[in-house]
Structure formats: structure tokens, C-alpha cells
Short mmCIF file of C-alpha atoms in Angstrom, two decimals:
data_model
loop_
_atom_site.label_atom_id
_atom_site.label_comp_id
_atom_site.label_asym_id
_atom_site.label_seq_id
_atom_site.Cartn_x
_atom_site.Cartn_y
_atom_site.Cartn_z
CA GLN A 24 -8.28 15.10 -11.60
CA SER A 25 -5.32 14.45 -9.28
CA ALA A 26 -3.36 17.15 -7.46
CA LEU A 27 -0.11 18.30 -9.00
CA THR A 28 2.96 16.87 -7.26
CA GLN A 29 5.34 19.17 -5.41
CA PRO A 30 8.15 18.24 -2.98
CA PRO A 31 6.96 18.70 0.62
CA SER A 32 9.94 20.83 1.54
CA ALA A 33 12.92 22.73 0.19
CA SER A 34 15.57 24.81 1.88
CA GLY A 35 18.56 27.03 1.29
CA SER A 36 20.79 29.52 3.02
CA PRO A 37 20.40 33.26 2.53
CA GLY A 38 21.69 34.28 -0.87
CA GLN A 39 21.36 30.80 -2.32
CA SER A 40 18.79 29.57 -4.84
CA VAL A 41 16.04 27.04 -4.43
CA THR A 42 13.96 25.42 -7.16
CA ILE A 43 10.54 23.84 -6.60
CA SER A 44 9.04 21.42 -9.10
CA CYS A 45 5.37 20.96 -9.95
CA THR A 46 4.60 17.80 -11.87
CA GLY A 47 1.33 17.09 -13.61
CA THR A 48 0.29 15.46 -16.84
CA SER A 49 -0.21 16.35 -20.47
CA SER A 50 -3.84 17.09 -19.56
CA ASP A 51 -2.92 19.96 -17.26
CA VAL A 52 0.63 21.36 -16.81
CA GLY A 53 1.93 19.94 -20.06
CA GLY A 54 -1.06 20.93 -22.12
CA TYR A 55 -1.52 24.61 -21.25
CA LYS A 56 0.47 27.75 -20.55
CA TYR A 57 -1.73 28.65 -17.57
CA VAL A 58 0.54 27.65 -14.70
CA SER A 59 0.73 30.08 -11.80
CA TRP A 60 2.54 30.08 -8.45
CA TYR A 61 1.45 31.43 -5.08
CA GLN A 62 3.37 32.29 -1.93
CA GLN A 63 1.60 31.87 1.39
CA HIS A 64 2.90 33.00 4.75
CA PRO A 65 1.37 31.45 7.90
CA GLY A 66 -2.10 32.75 8.60
CA LYS A 67 -2.16 34.85 5.44
CA ALA A 68 -3.89 34.63 2.09
CA PRO A 69 -1.90 33.32 -0.88
CA LYS A 70 -0.11 35.89 -3.04
CA LEU A 71 0.37 35.55 -6.79
CA ILE A 72 4.06 35.54 -7.71
CA ILE A 73 4.15 33.93 -11.18
CA PHE A 74 1.45 33.54 -13.85
CA ALA A 75 1.41 32.11 -17.37
CA VAL A 76 4.43 29.95 -16.46
CA THR A 77 7.03 32.75 -16.58
CA LYS A 78 5.37 36.15 -16.00
CA ARG A 79 5.75 38.18 -12.81
CA PRO A 80 3.03 40.54 -11.54
CA SER A 81 4.04 44.11 -10.91
CA GLY A 82 5.85 44.42 -7.59
CA VAL A 83 7.13 40.84 -7.41
CA PRO A 84 10.94 40.81 -7.23
CA ASP A 85 12.81 39.38 -10.20
CA ARG A 86 14.38 36.90 -7.78
CA PHE A 87 11.30 34.82 -8.52
CA SER A 88 11.24 33.08 -11.89
CA GLY A 89 9.21 30.33 -13.51
CA SER A 90 9.72 27.80 -16.26
CA LYS A 91 8.18 24.66 -17.72
CA SER A 92 9.45 21.57 -19.47
CA GLY A 93 6.98 18.95 -20.58
CA ASN A 94 4.62 18.09 -17.73
CA THR A 95 6.74 19.77 -15.05
CA ALA A 96 6.72 23.44 -14.10
CA SER A 97 9.34 24.94 -11.82
CA LEU A 98 9.69 27.97 -9.57
CA THR A 99 13.16 29.27 -8.76
CA VAL A 100 13.83 31.68 -5.94
CA SER A 101 17.28 33.23 -6.33
CA GLY A 102 19.13 35.17 -3.68
CA LEU A 103 17.04 33.69 -0.87
CA GLN A 104 15.95 36.13 1.80
CA ALA A 105 14.44 35.47 5.21
CA GLU A 106 11.03 36.73 4.06
CA ASP A 107 10.95 34.05 1.34
CA GLU A 108 10.31 31.44 4.02
CA ALA A 109 6.73 30.40 3.24
CA ASP A 110 4.57 27.76 1.59
CA TYR A 111 4.47 27.76 -2.20
CA TYR A 112 1.68 26.33 -4.36
CA CYS A 113 1.48 25.83 -8.11
CA THR A 114 -1.77 25.61 -10.02
CA SER A 115 -2.75 24.81 -13.56
CA HIS A 116 -5.88 25.96 -15.29
CA VAL A 117 -7.22 23.14 -17.43
CA GLY A 118 -8.59 24.96 -20.43
CA ASN A 119 -10.79 22.40 -22.10
CA ASP A 120 -12.78 21.62 -18.98
CA ASN A 121 -12.31 25.07 -17.43
CA PHE A 122 -11.23 24.11 -13.94
CA TYR A 123 -8.14 24.38 -11.76
CA VAL A 124 -5.88 21.82 -10.15
CA PHE A 125 -3.49 22.81 -7.37
CA GLY A 126 -0.16 21.42 -6.32
CA THR A 127 0.39 19.71 -2.99
CA GLY A 128 2.47 22.61 -1.68
CA THR A 129 6.12 23.08 -0.73
CA LYS A 130 7.40 24.57 2.49
CA VAL A 131 10.54 26.63 1.86
CA THR A 132 12.86 27.12 4.80
CA VAL A 133 15.63 29.70 4.84
CA LEU A 134 18.40 28.20 6.93
CA GLN B 28 -6.85 48.60 -5.87
CA VAL B 29 -9.40 45.82 -5.67
CA GLN B 30 -10.22 44.50 -2.19
CA LEU B 31 -12.26 41.43 -1.30
CA GLN B 32 -13.85 40.55 2.02
CA GLU B 33 -15.48 37.24 2.91
CA SER B 34 -18.36 37.15 5.39
CA GLY B 35 -20.63 34.50 6.86
CA PRO B 36 -21.08 32.15 9.82
CA GLY B 37 -17.95 30.66 11.30
CA LEU B 38 -19.76 27.57 12.57
CA VAL B 39 -22.12 25.33 10.62
CA LYS B 40 -23.77 22.14 11.80
CA PRO B 41 -23.28 18.87 9.90
CA SER B 42 -25.82 18.28 7.11
CA GLU B 43 -26.69 21.99 6.97
CA THR B 44 -25.80 24.57 4.31
CA LEU B 45 -22.68 26.73 4.40
CA SER B 46 -23.28 30.22 3.00
CA LEU B 47 -20.60 32.83 2.39
CA THR B 48 -20.54 36.20 0.67
CA CYS B 49 -17.60 38.05 -0.86
CA THR B 50 -17.88 41.83 -1.07
CA VAL B 51 -15.77 43.55 -3.72
CA SER B 52 -14.54 47.11 -3.32
CA GLY B 53 -12.42 49.18 -5.66
CA GLY B 54 -13.92 47.43 -8.66
CA SER B 55 -17.12 46.07 -10.16
CA VAL B 56 -18.11 42.45 -9.74
CA SER B 57 -19.61 42.52 -13.23
CA SER B 58 -16.30 43.41 -14.90
CA SER B 59 -14.21 40.39 -13.92
CA TYR B 60 -14.27 36.70 -13.21
CA TRP B 61 -14.25 35.51 -9.58
CA SER B 62 -13.59 32.30 -7.69
CA TRP B 63 -14.03 30.58 -4.37
CA LEU B 64 -11.21 28.46 -2.97
CA ARG B 65 -10.64 26.72 0.35
CA GLN B 66 -7.86 25.35 2.52
CA PRO B 67 -8.50 22.78 5.27
CA PRO B 68 -6.41 23.39 8.39
CA GLY B 69 -2.80 22.36 7.75
CA LYS B 70 -3.54 21.28 4.19
CA GLY B 71 -3.29 22.61 0.65
CA LEU B 72 -5.48 24.82 -1.50
CA GLU B 73 -8.53 23.60 -3.42
CA TRP B 74 -10.47 25.47 -6.11
CA ILE B 75 -14.22 25.27 -5.54
CA ALA B 76 -15.91 27.28 -8.30
CA SER B 77 -15.68 30.27 -10.59
CA ILE B 78 -18.34 32.73 -11.67
CA PHE B 79 -18.00 34.85 -14.77
CA ASP B 80 -19.13 38.35 -15.68
CA SER B 81 -22.04 36.81 -17.58
CA GLY B 82 -23.22 35.11 -14.40
CA SER B 83 -22.39 31.63 -15.66
CA ALA B 84 -20.29 29.37 -13.43
CA ASN B 85 -17.92 26.43 -13.41
CA TYR B 86 -17.52 23.98 -10.56
CA ASN B 87 -14.92 21.57 -9.21
CA PRO B 88 -16.27 18.18 -10.34
CA SER B 89 -15.67 16.73 -6.88
CA LEU B 90 -17.98 19.33 -5.29
CA LYS B 91 -20.34 20.16 -8.12
CA SER B 92 -23.37 18.34 -6.73
CA ARG B 93 -23.29 20.38 -3.50
CA VAL B 94 -22.05 23.82 -4.58
CA THR B 95 -23.78 26.87 -6.04
CA VAL B 96 -22.25 30.28 -6.75
CA SER B 97 -24.13 33.43 -7.62
CA MET B 98 -23.55 37.13 -8.14
CA ASP B 99 -25.35 40.30 -7.01
CA THR B 100 -24.15 43.11 -9.24
CA SER B 101 -26.18 45.74 -7.39
CA LYS B 102 -24.15 45.09 -4.24
CA ASP B 103 -20.84 44.12 -5.91
CA GLN B 104 -21.02 40.76 -4.15
CA PHE B 105 -20.79 37.13 -5.10
CA SER B 106 -21.78 34.18 -2.96
CA LEU B 107 -21.10 30.53 -2.24
CA LYS B 108 -23.45 27.85 -0.94
CA VAL B 109 -22.33 24.35 0.00
CA THR B 110 -25.08 21.95 0.99
CA SER B 111 -24.99 18.84 3.20
CA VAL B 112 -21.72 19.81 4.86
CA THR B 113 -19.56 17.42 6.85
CA ALA B 114 -16.42 17.83 8.93
CA ALA B 115 -14.43 17.50 5.70
CA ASP B 116 -15.78 20.91 4.64
CA THR B 117 -14.05 22.59 7.60
CA ALA B 118 -11.59 25.01 6.01
CA VAL B 119 -10.51 28.59 5.50
CA TYR B 120 -12.59 29.82 2.58
CA TYR B 121 -11.13 32.43 0.24
CA CYS B 122 -12.67 34.51 -2.50
CA ALA B 123 -10.38 35.69 -5.28
CA ARG B 124 -10.39 37.65 -8.52
CA HIS B 125 -9.20 36.19 -11.79
CA GLY B 126 -6.19 38.00 -13.18
CA SER B 127 -4.36 37.55 -16.48
CA ASP B 128 -4.02 34.09 -17.96
CA TRP B 129 -6.34 32.42 -15.48
CA SER B 130 -4.39 33.40 -12.39
CA PHE B 131 -5.84 34.65 -9.10
CA ASP B 132 -4.44 38.14 -8.59
CA PHE B 133 -6.43 39.49 -5.64
CA TRP B 134 -7.55 37.46 -2.64
CA GLY B 135 -9.72 38.07 0.38
CA GLN B 136 -8.18 37.52 3.80
CA GLY B 137 -10.07 34.24 4.21
CA THR B 138 -12.67 33.12 6.71
CA LEU B 139 -12.56 29.95 8.79
CA VAL B 140 -15.69 27.84 8.65
CA THR B 141 -15.94 24.97 11.11
CA VAL B 142 -18.46 22.20 10.63
CA SER B 143 -19.40 20.84 14.02
CA SER B 144 -22.47 20.11 16.08
#
């Protein structure tokens, strides 16, 4: 199973929006609703920010939103803030075989 | 609030076995699903294995021949063993709890394991 494809980097100025793509196949992203997104600051553990494609855990700002079209999932961060500067990873749970595949990661820079 | 803490040696020699334990507090290890993940320095995340409340487990196919996970409900702990390690197994190892819809909602802080002689 190959890693999901994410752009290596993305950037935006404070207040702007940035969208990160996560491209897989019909065997993973396109075939299941179990796409989640994680934010990771340097030296810290990942933090869940989106699950089941579009759902936000309690406490995650509504500036973070998720979507999916075909084999590509997307994470949008609206109203960029300095603390949003971090690495972001998508993952898809592959139901039939019961394993996970992660994205290659995207570094978001707030200009 | 669930908390997870990884523990184990930070240095393992090549060809030996890496052993880590995750201790769960604020919850019972027998009431959820749990996973091990890792992240080589400067690289992305990789799922290693999951263990379920029944004690059954699923493994990353690329690691399956070398990995074993187990659970000790009396201590609220679950463990990871990776045999025949090489430098490619050098990584920060995380334990995590499964949340809704196959997400990972709680993570340990991670522990760096270096494979070197």
C-alpha cells in the first residue's frame, strides 16, 4: 500500500485560507469515509483535528474543515493564525484489510 | 481524560529486539482499541499495529513478520516488540487510542528509539 500524496508545503498570510490535498486511490481515500487529519508541532505528538472526513473533535476551532471528492480528501484552514504553523498529516483507514495508510505530510507556514 | 505514556530503552543494538510499553491512565485498556505508530527523524508517520479490546491484533503488512503487540489488562498496559531491528527502525514511537471512526484521538508524548551499536 503506497502512502497518500500531500503537497510538501503550503503557506498563507494571517487571516487567509490554505487548503491541503490528500490523494489516494479508490482502495483507500475514495473507498471509505475514515479519513482523518492530524496537526503536529515540532517535537510534539500529533493532534487529531478532523475525523470521518468532515467531523471536528470537541475543542478544535471551526476554522479547520475537511472534505472529500473522489480519491482526494482536503483540509482547509481558514483565518490562518500563527499557531497554525505546523505539519499536517492525513490518514485513511482501509476497512476491508483493517490497516492505515498515512499521507506524506504538508508543512504549513504562516507568512 | 485518557493519558498514555510510552516507556522502554532508548537505544537498541542492530539485530536485537525493540520492546516498548504504553501505560494508560484515566481509562481502561480493555475498553478501547489501541495502536502503535512511529516517525523516523525528519520523516512522516507510519502505523505499525493495532490491538483490540478482545486482544486480537492487526499489523502493517510491511512490518508484520517482525512485530508483535500484546495487552496486560491487569496493569492497563499494552506493548510492542519489533525483532531483528536495523537503523531503519530508528524513530519516535507513539502509542495512541482509537477514537470515533477509526481515528487516533489520544496520543502518548512519544519516545525516541535509536538503533545503533
